[in-house]
Amino acid sequence: MDAGHFWPGPFFNLIVLGGVKDGKETCNGPQLHFIPREKPVPKRRPPTRWEEFARLKGIRKKKKTNLVWDKEQNDWRRRWGYKRVNDPTKEWVIEVPESADPNEDQFAKRATAKKERVAKNELNRLRNIARSLKIKVPTLRITPASQPSKSELSKAIHVAKTSTASVGKFQAKLPKEKELRNKAKKRKFQPLIGDFSAEKQNQLELLKVMAGKKPKLDLPRAVNGQLREDEQEQAAKRKKVGPKGKKGHKKQNQKDGKGQRRKPANKKGRGK
């Protein structure tokens, strides 16, 4: 009972009487006290490249319903994502295009293409985050480092030089600069116009080899193959015979014709 007398006090202290109207007292709610913020107001997120492009072109986002009626399943399905309508990954047969290899696995090709799309979207997402934070993102496969090594610097210089239209042919070299190792060589093609003597000679040599009665014999390769076969035969014979000086034969059965085991000879009686 004593506790019941004390709890209405703090409650009525929070109520501010507003006045009397039609013989009834009206009360306002508790007064509001504005407390200053501890941290500043968060800044607005900078727009992505697509949002800037849509703003320049006047493209507006249209809201679409998430569910779509699927005529094949006679049910409402999601427009995107898991269990979506007309999901191509659920097809049990895929038509092979005319230009594609008939022995190529189209299911594996589709799975690989999906993984590439997912990786590309993730890369674009990380690039947008880096742009918003004003961080330089490398366009090539060279990651920035605070203290790059000598090999990384040489690779970056090589990439910068070969990015020109002449593929670095007319770029000046630094003093004591070494060429990059394991550098990909540029393919050479025969000229389409002009002297065709080299191409004619290559075709004649190919026809000569194809039309020849005796095929061209690689003597060192043939001799090495024959020696290898002889060594394999000798090794197989050694396994069958067994090593010298050791008992390579199987133990004979110490049973007589009647099926009884014969007693071993007495060693003590041999000397008598």
XYZ file of C-alpha atoms in Angstrom:
272
model
C 0.000 0.000 0.000
C 2.827 2.404 0.815
C 4.364 1.852 -2.628
C 1.057 2.755 -4.333
C 1.133 6.215 -2.798
C 4.542 7.060 -4.172
C 4.345 6.111 -7.903
C 1.750 8.759 -9.081
C 3.985 11.592 -7.840
C 6.727 11.433 -10.511
C 4.087 10.782 -13.160
C 2.133 13.967 -12.377
C 5.311 15.976 -12.187
C 5.944 15.254 -15.876
C 2.486 16.519 -16.918
C 2.006 20.220 -17.531
C -1.586 21.355 -17.117
C -2.846 23.144 -20.201
C -5.932 24.828 -18.752
C -9.643 24.334 -18.218
C -12.082 23.903 -21.100
C -15.788 23.093 -20.687
C -15.178 22.260 -17.065
C -12.478 19.716 -17.902
C -8.771 20.001 -17.357
C -6.559 19.442 -20.339
C -2.973 18.417 -20.093
C -0.104 18.634 -22.520
C 2.567 16.021 -22.936
C 6.028 16.267 -21.413
C 8.125 19.178 -22.595
C 10.705 18.478 -25.344
C 14.343 19.231 -24.691
C 16.636 19.383 -27.723
C 20.051 17.903 -26.994
C 22.944 18.823 -29.321
C 24.343 16.043 -31.542
C 27.475 14.276 -30.423
C 28.610 13.687 -34.041
C 27.996 15.716 -37.186
C 25.242 14.876 -39.649
C 26.413 12.155 -42.064
C 27.254 13.337 -45.546
C 25.157 12.362 -48.521
C 26.440 9.370 -50.469
C 28.113 10.414 -53.750
C 26.332 9.137 -56.892
C 27.721 6.172 -58.791
C 28.739 6.272 -62.435
C 25.393 4.817 -63.507
C 23.445 7.352 -61.443
C 25.404 10.210 -63.017
C 24.837 8.761 -66.492
C 21.097 8.338 -65.822
C 20.849 11.920 -64.576
C 22.563 13.273 -67.708
C 20.414 11.182 -70.052
C 17.194 11.758 -68.159
C 16.670 8.085 -67.332
C 14.219 7.597 -64.482
C 13.921 4.500 -62.374
C 10.654 2.645 -62.879
C 9.338 0.506 -60.085
C 8.312 -3.025 -61.058
C 6.466 -5.669 -59.130
C 8.646 -8.368 -57.667
C 6.260 -11.193 -58.570
C 5.392 -12.304 -62.099
C 2.899 -14.939 -63.242
C 4.619 -18.032 -64.668
C 2.472 -19.718 -67.301
C 4.460 -22.960 -67.267
C 4.288 -23.473 -63.491
C 0.884 -21.762 -63.047
C 2.216 -19.890 -60.062
C 3.595 -16.522 -59.030
C 7.363 -16.421 -59.318
C 10.003 -13.836 -58.537
C 11.219 -11.608 -61.334
C 14.897 -12.007 -60.331
C 16.993 -14.223 -58.105
C 16.201 -17.627 -56.636
C 13.183 -19.452 -58.116
C 12.691 -16.730 -60.704
C 10.395 -16.965 -63.661
C 11.832 -18.510 -66.848
C 15.040 -19.557 -65.093
C 17.480 -20.686 -67.833
C 19.620 -22.631 -65.340
C 16.773 -25.122 -64.833
C 16.698 -26.192 -68.478
C 17.694 -29.818 -68.977
C 18.655 -29.318 -72.629
C 20.483 -26.484 -74.393
C 20.490 -25.866 -78.121
C 24.018 -25.832 -79.560
C 24.621 -22.827 -81.849
C 25.806 -23.465 -85.383
C 29.019 -21.508 -84.875
C 29.916 -23.369 -81.632
C 31.972 -26.530 -81.261
C 29.619 -29.570 -81.091
C 31.874 -31.241 -78.487
C 31.835 -28.202 -76.173
C 29.929 -28.477 -72.896
C 27.290 -25.755 -73.048
C 26.298 -26.203 -69.388
C 29.879 -25.601 -68.215
C 30.148 -22.649 -70.601
C 27.009 -21.085 -69.139
C 28.239 -21.604 -65.565
C 31.588 -20.007 -66.429
C 29.858 -17.020 -68.034
C 27.744 -16.522 -64.913
C 30.838 -16.577 -62.674
C 32.476 -13.973 -64.906
C 29.409 -11.712 -64.689
C 29.353 -12.005 -60.903
C 33.064 -11.181 -60.706
C 32.609 -8.195 -63.020
C 29.739 -6.825 -60.933
C 31.797 -7.213 -57.760
C 34.718 -5.383 -59.376
C 32.447 -2.517 -60.445
C 31.016 -2.329 -56.920
C 34.497 -2.050 -55.408
C 35.433 0.584 -57.994
C 32.397 2.675 -57.056
C 33.395 2.474 -53.391
C 36.946 3.528 -54.269
C 35.630 6.453 -56.356
C 33.442 7.636 -53.500
C 36.421 7.501 -51.128
C 38.667 9.194 -53.737
C 41.073 6.252 -53.950
C 42.980 5.594 -57.144
C 42.105 2.229 -58.646
C 44.505 0.586 -61.143
C 42.942 -0.247 -64.473
C 45.525 -2.963 -65.180
C 46.526 -5.935 -63.051
C 49.018 -3.938 -61.009
C 47.971 -3.339 -57.444
C 49.233 -0.162 -55.741
C 51.735 -0.567 -52.923
C 53.294 1.828 -50.446
C 56.796 0.515 -51.171
C 56.769 -1.320 -54.520
C 59.586 -3.735 -55.255
C 62.041 -3.479 -58.123
C 60.178 -6.071 -60.219
C 56.838 -4.277 -59.695
C 58.339 -0.949 -60.783
C 59.876 -2.496 -63.908
C 56.557 -4.129 -64.773
C 54.687 -0.836 -64.317
C 57.197 0.965 -66.565
C 56.863 -1.722 -69.222
C 53.048 -1.545 -69.145
C 53.149 2.260 -69.444
C 55.516 2.115 -72.405
C 53.607 -0.556 -74.319
C 50.307 1.298 -73.889
C 51.057 3.525 -76.880
C 49.814 2.941 -80.434
C 53.278 1.754 -81.501
C 53.422 -0.725 -78.565
C 56.485 1.046 -77.143
C 58.566 0.802 -80.301
C 59.556 4.486 -80.339
C 59.690 5.013 -76.576
C 63.018 6.144 -75.135
C 64.742 3.882 -72.620
C 66.003 4.900 -69.226
C 69.733 4.683 -68.482
C 70.764 1.131 -67.459
C 67.246 -0.121 -68.121
C 66.939 -3.873 -68.658
C 64.353 -5.588 -70.789
C 61.537 -7.363 -69.027
C 61.973 -11.131 -68.778
C 59.309 -13.600 -69.877
C 57.869 -10.934 -72.139
C 55.275 -12.109 -74.617
C 56.543 -12.122 -78.168
C 54.566 -10.447 -80.895
C 53.284 -12.805 -83.562
C 54.567 -12.397 -87.093
C 52.336 -12.866 -90.120
C 53.147 -13.207 -93.768
C 52.409 -10.117 -95.872
C 49.109 -10.108 -97.743
C 50.538 -8.279 -100.744
C 53.947 -8.244 -102.372
C 56.413 -11.110 -102.739
C 54.883 -14.554 -102.082
C 58.057 -16.539 -102.677
C 58.435 -17.526 -98.994
C 54.823 -18.680 -98.788
C 55.202 -20.619 -102.047
C 58.338 -22.357 -100.768
C 56.590 -23.357 -97.502
C 53.637 -24.828 -99.385
C 55.929 -26.798 -101.739
C 57.871 -28.260 -98.831
C 54.632 -29.295 -97.132
C 53.377 -31.013 -100.315
C 56.726 -32.736 -100.749
C 56.535 -34.248 -97.282
C 52.910 -35.342 -97.759
C 53.513 -36.883 -101.205
C 56.799 -38.594 -100.278
C 56.714 -42.409 -100.161
C 59.149 -42.658 -97.246
C 58.272 -40.572 -94.212
C 60.923 -38.392 -92.699
C 62.730 -40.394 -90.012
C 64.043 -38.761 -86.859
C 67.035 -41.048 -86.225
C 67.994 -39.895 -82.671
C 64.399 -40.149 -81.499
C 63.993 -43.638 -82.966
C 67.250 -44.868 -81.379
C 66.311 -43.471 -77.976
C 62.914 -45.155 -78.181
C 64.482 -48.532 -79.022
C 66.971 -48.239 -76.145
C 64.155 -47.401 -73.767
C 62.190 -50.485 -74.837
C 65.262 -52.735 -74.346
C 65.794 -51.365 -70.837
C 62.151 -51.981 -69.942
C 62.362 -55.593 -71.173
C 65.524 -56.236 -69.153
C 63.965 -54.760 -66.035
C 60.908 -57.008 -66.472
C 63.147 -60.093 -66.789
C 65.047 -59.181 -63.610
C 61.783 -58.964 -61.667
C 60.760 -62.444 -62.814
C 64.122 -64.114 -62.027
C 64.679 -62.293 -58.709
C 67.846 -60.853 -57.198
C 70.992 -62.972 -57.185
C 72.279 -64.519 -53.941
C 68.845 -64.508 -52.278
C 66.078 -67.036 -52.073
C 63.748 -65.820 -54.730
C 61.858 -69.126 -55.103
C 58.730 -70.016 -53.201
C 58.817 -72.329 -50.218
C 58.032 -75.896 -51.123
C 55.302 -77.720 -49.305
C 56.757 -80.085 -46.763
C 53.978 -82.624 -47.116
C 54.193 -86.127 -48.383
C 51.784 -87.737 -50.758
C 49.407 -88.805 -48.018
C 48.881 -85.258 -46.813
C 50.977 -85.646 -43.627
C 53.819 -83.297 -42.727
C 57.232 -84.943 -42.762
C 59.372 -84.660 -39.662
C 62.574 -82.630 -40.039
C 65.848 -84.511 -39.761
C 67.580 -84.577 -36.347
C 70.558 -82.216 -36.456
C 72.291 -83.975 -33.534
C 72.201 -87.304 -35.281
C 74.042 -86.054 -38.340
C 77.402 -86.001 -36.609
C 77.201 -89.634 -35.398
